[in-house]
Amino acid sequence: MEQEIICNCCGARMLAKEGIFREDYLHVVKEWGYFSEKDGKRQEFYLCEACYDKLIESFLHPVMTTEVTELL
Ligand SMILES: [Zn+2]
């Protein structure tokens, strides 16, 4: 079974082989609340790593980065 994710920004297609994605991506899900202009709306998007890098480069304050130790 093939699974596909499309980057909302550039349209890059990311494919999973046997359920495993060979490249990582950003997945954002946001449910907007009462004090927003989008109250009650759920929004969702995907970004490939290249678009993610471009996005965070535009930030005034750099993203917080910490090392993650994965337990296998
Ligand atoms: Zn992209």
GROMACS .gro file of N, CA and C and ligand atoms in nm:
model
  217
    1MET      N    1   0.084  -0.119   0.000
    1MET     CA    2   0.000   0.000   0.000
    1MET      C    3   0.088   0.125   0.000
    2GLU      N    4   0.057   0.216  -0.091
    2GLU     CA    5   0.136   0.338  -0.100
    2GLU      C    6   0.065   0.454  -0.034
    3GLN      N    7   0.139   0.527   0.044
    3GLN     CA    8   0.086   0.644   0.112
    3GLN      C    9   0.158   0.766   0.055
    4GLU      N   10   0.085   0.873   0.036
    4GLU     CA   11   0.146   0.991  -0.024
    4GLU      C   12   0.108   1.116   0.054
    5ILE      N   13   0.207   1.201   0.075
    5ILE     CA   14   0.182   1.330   0.138
    5ILE      C   15   0.234   1.436   0.042
    6ILE      N   16   0.157   1.542   0.024
    6ILE     CA   17   0.197   1.650  -0.066
    6ILE      C   18   0.225   1.775   0.015
    7CYS      N   19   0.342   1.836  -0.009
    7CYS     CA   20   0.379   1.960   0.058
    7CYS      C   21   0.284   2.071   0.012
    8ASN      N   22   0.216   2.134   0.106
    8ASN     CA   23   0.121   2.240   0.072
    8ASN      C   24   0.189   2.360   0.006
    9CYS      N   25   0.318   2.382   0.036
    9CYS     CA   26   0.387   2.500  -0.014
    9CYS      C   27   0.438   2.482  -0.157
   10CYS      N   28   0.510   2.374  -0.185
   10CYS     CA   29   0.574   2.359  -0.316
   10CYS      C   30   0.517   2.243  -0.398
   11GLY      N   31   0.432   2.163  -0.338
   11GLY     CA   32   0.371   2.053  -0.412
   11GLY      C   33   0.456   1.927  -0.421
   12ALA      N   34   0.570   1.925  -0.351
   12ALA     CA   35   0.656   1.806  -0.353
   12ALA      C   36   0.578   1.686  -0.299
   13ARG      N   37   0.597   1.572  -0.364
   13ARG     CA   38   0.528   1.451  -0.322
   13ARG      C   39   0.622   1.365  -0.240
   14MET      N   40   0.575   1.325  -0.124
   14MET     CA   41   0.654   1.237  -0.039
   14MET      C   42   0.583   1.103  -0.030
   15LEU      N   43   0.653   1.001  -0.065
   15LEU     CA   44   0.592   0.868  -0.071
   15LEU      C   45   0.642   0.779   0.041
   16ALA      N   46   0.552   0.698   0.092
   16ALA     CA   47   0.593   0.598   0.191
   16ALA      C   48   0.601   0.463   0.122
   17LYS      N   49   0.709   0.391   0.149
   17LYS     CA   50   0.721   0.255   0.099
   17LYS      C   51   0.707   0.160   0.216
   18GLU      N   52   0.615   0.068   0.206
   18GLU     CA   53   0.582  -0.025   0.315
   18GLU      C   54   0.554   0.050   0.445
   19GLY      N   55   0.484   0.162   0.433
   19GLY     CA   56   0.442   0.237   0.551
   19GLY      C   57   0.547   0.327   0.612
   20ILE      N   58   0.665   0.334   0.547
   20ILE     CA   59   0.773   0.416   0.605
   20ILE      C   60   0.811   0.528   0.509
   21PHE      N   61   0.804   0.651   0.559
   21PHE     CA   62   0.846   0.765   0.479
   21PHE      C   63   0.998   0.776   0.481
   22ARG      N   64   1.057   0.792   0.363
   22ARG     CA   65   1.203   0.800   0.355
   22ARG      C   66   1.253   0.943   0.375
   23GLU      N   67   1.161   1.035   0.385
   23GLU     CA   68   1.198   1.173   0.416
   23GLU      C   69   1.101   1.224   0.520
   24ASP      N   70   1.150   1.315   0.602
   24ASP     CA   71   1.065   1.365   0.709
   24ASP      C   72   0.993   1.492   0.663
   25TYR      N   73   0.889   1.528   0.731
   25TYR     CA   74   0.807   1.642   0.690
   25TYR      C   75   0.744   1.703   0.815
   26LEU      N   76   0.689   1.821   0.798
   26LEU     CA   77   0.618   1.888   0.907
   26LEU      C   78   0.469   1.871   0.886
   27HIS      N   79   0.399   1.834   0.991
   27HIS     CA   80   0.253   1.822   0.985
   27HIS      C   81   0.196   1.911   1.095
   28VAL      N   82   0.117   2.009   1.055
   28VAL     CA   83   0.058   2.102   1.152
   28VAL      C   84  -0.093   2.087   1.150
   29VAL      N   85  -0.150   2.070   1.268
   29VAL     CA   86  -0.296   2.068   1.283
   29VAL      C   87  -0.330   2.174   1.386
   30LYS      N   88  -0.420   2.264   1.350
   30LYS     CA   89  -0.456   2.371   1.442
   30LYS      C   90  -0.607   2.386   1.448
   31GLU      N   91  -0.660   2.378   1.568
   31GLU     CA   92  -0.801   2.408   1.589
   31GLU      C   93  -0.809   2.546   1.652
   32TRP      N   94  -0.865   2.638   1.575
   32TRP     CA   95  -0.869   2.777   1.621
   32TRP      C   96  -0.978   2.796   1.724
   33GLY      N   97  -0.948   2.878   1.821
   33GLY     CA   98  -1.040   2.896   1.933
   33GLY      C   99  -1.116   3.028   1.929
   34TYR      N  100  -1.185   3.050   2.035
   34TYR     CA  101  -1.281   3.160   2.047
   34TYR      C  102  -1.221   3.297   2.016
   35PHE      N  103  -1.099   3.322   2.061
   35PHE     CA  104  -1.043   3.457   2.047
   35PHE      C  105  -0.971   3.477   1.913
   36SER      N  106  -0.991   3.388   1.820
   36SER     CA  107  -0.932   3.405   1.687
   36SER      C  108  -1.040   3.443   1.587
   37GLU      N  109  -0.994   3.481   1.468
   37GLU     CA  110  -1.088   3.514   1.359
   37GLU      C  111  -1.143   3.386   1.295
   38LYS      N  112  -1.084   3.273   1.332
   38LYS     CA  113  -1.120   3.146   1.269
   38LYS      C  114  -1.183   3.049   1.370
   39ASP      N  115  -1.256   3.104   1.463
   39ASP     CA  116  -1.316   3.024   1.570
   39ASP      C  117  -1.390   2.902   1.515
   40GLY      N  118  -1.359   2.786   1.570
   40GLY     CA  119  -1.429   2.665   1.532
   40GLY      C  120  -1.376   2.600   1.406
   41LYS      N  121  -1.271   2.656   1.347
   41LYS     CA  122  -1.215   2.597   1.224
   41LYS      C  123  -1.091   2.516   1.258
   42ARG      N  124  -1.079   2.401   1.190
   42ARG     CA  125  -0.963   2.316   1.206
   42ARG      C  126  -0.883   2.325   1.078
   43GLN      N  127  -0.756   2.359   1.088
   43GLN     CA  128  -0.673   2.370   0.969
   43GLN      C  129  -0.555   2.276   0.981
   44GLU      N  130  -0.508   2.230   0.868
   44GLU     CA  131  -0.406   2.127   0.865
   44GLU      C  132  -0.320   2.147   0.741
   45PHE      N  133  -0.189   2.135   0.755
   45PHE     CA  134  -0.104   2.138   0.636
   45PHE      C  135   0.025   2.060   0.657
   46TYR      N  136   0.089   2.031   0.542
   46TYR     CA  137   0.215   1.959   0.542
   46TYR      C  138   0.320   2.045   0.475
   47LEU      N  139   0.443   2.039   0.524
   47LEU     CA  140   0.555   2.104   0.457
   47LEU      C  141   0.669   2.004   0.444
   48CYS      N  142   0.733   2.006   0.325
   48CYS     CA  143   0.853   1.924   0.310
   48CYS      C  144   0.966   1.992   0.389
   49GLU      N  145   1.077   1.922   0.406
   49GLU     CA  146   1.185   1.977   0.489
   49GLU      C  147   1.242   2.106   0.429
   50ALA      N  148   1.254   2.113   0.296
   50ALA     CA  149   1.310   2.232   0.231
   50ALA      C  150   1.222   2.354   0.257
   51CYS      N  151   1.090   2.337   0.247
   51CYS     CA  152   0.999   2.449   0.270
   51CYS      C  153   0.997   2.486   0.418
   52TYR      N  154   1.010   2.387   0.504
   52TYR     CA  155   1.019   2.414   0.647
   52TYR      C  156   1.142   2.500   0.676
   53ASP      N  157   1.255   2.462   0.616
   53ASP     CA  158   1.379   2.539   0.638
   53ASP      C  159   1.363   2.683   0.590
   54LYS      N  160   1.299   2.701   0.473
   54LYS     CA  161   1.278   2.837   0.422
   54LYS      C  162   1.187   2.917   0.516
   55LEU      N  163   1.085   2.850   0.568
   55LEU     CA  164   0.991   2.917   0.659
   55LEU      C  165   1.063   2.964   0.786
   56ILE      N  166   1.139   2.875   0.849
   56ILE     CA  167   1.199   2.914   0.977
   56ILE      C  168   1.313   3.014   0.957
   57GLU      N  169   1.375   3.015   0.837
   57GLU     CA  170   1.477   3.117   0.808
   57GLU      C  171   1.417   3.258   0.810
   58SER      N  172   1.286   3.267   0.783
   58SER     CA  173   1.221   3.398   0.780
   58SER      C  174   1.182   3.446   0.919
   59PHE      N  175   1.197   3.361   1.020
   59PHE     CA  176   1.160   3.399   1.156
   59PHE      C  177   1.258   3.501   1.212
   60LEU      N  178   1.207   3.594   1.290
   60LEU     CA  179   1.293   3.691   1.357
   60LEU      C  180   1.371   3.622   1.469
   61HIS      N  181   1.303   3.536   1.543
   61HIS     CA  182   1.367   3.461   1.651
   61HIS      C  183   1.386   3.317   1.605
   62PRO      N  184   1.505   3.262   1.619
   62PRO     CA  185   1.527   3.125   1.572
   62PRO      C  186   1.444   3.024   1.650
   63VAL      N  187   1.412   2.913   1.586
   63VAL     CA  188   1.335   2.809   1.654
   63VAL      C  189   1.421   2.746   1.765
   64MET      N  190   1.355   2.696   1.865
   64MET     CA  191   1.424   2.628   1.973
   64MET      C  192   1.463   2.488   1.925
   65THR      N  193   1.588   2.453   1.943
   65THR     CA  194   1.635   2.322   1.899
   65THR      C  195   1.697   2.248   2.017
   66THR      N  196   1.653   2.125   2.038
   66THR     CA  197   1.712   2.041   2.142
   66THR      C  198   1.744   1.905   2.082
   67GLU      N  199   1.844   1.840   2.136
   67GLU     CA  200   1.879   1.706   2.090
   67GLU      C  201   1.780   1.605   2.145
   68VAL      N  202   1.737   1.513   2.059
   68VAL     CA  203   1.642   1.412   2.101
   68VAL      C  204   1.712   1.277   2.095
   69THR      N  205   1.706   1.207   2.206
   69THR     CA  206   1.763   1.072   2.209
   69THR      C  207   1.650   0.974   2.189
   70GLU      N  208   1.659   0.897   2.082
   70GLU     CA  209   1.553   0.801   2.053
   70GLU      C  210   1.584   0.666   2.116
   71LEU      N  211   1.486   0.613   2.186
   71LEU     CA  212   1.503   0.481   2.244
   71LEU      C  213   1.447   0.379   2.145
   72LEU      N  214   1.530   0.285   2.104
   72LEU     CA  215   1.485   0.185   2.005
   72LEU      C  216   1.448   0.055   2.074
   73ZN      ZN  217   0.779   2.189  -0.006
   0.00000   0.00000   0.00000
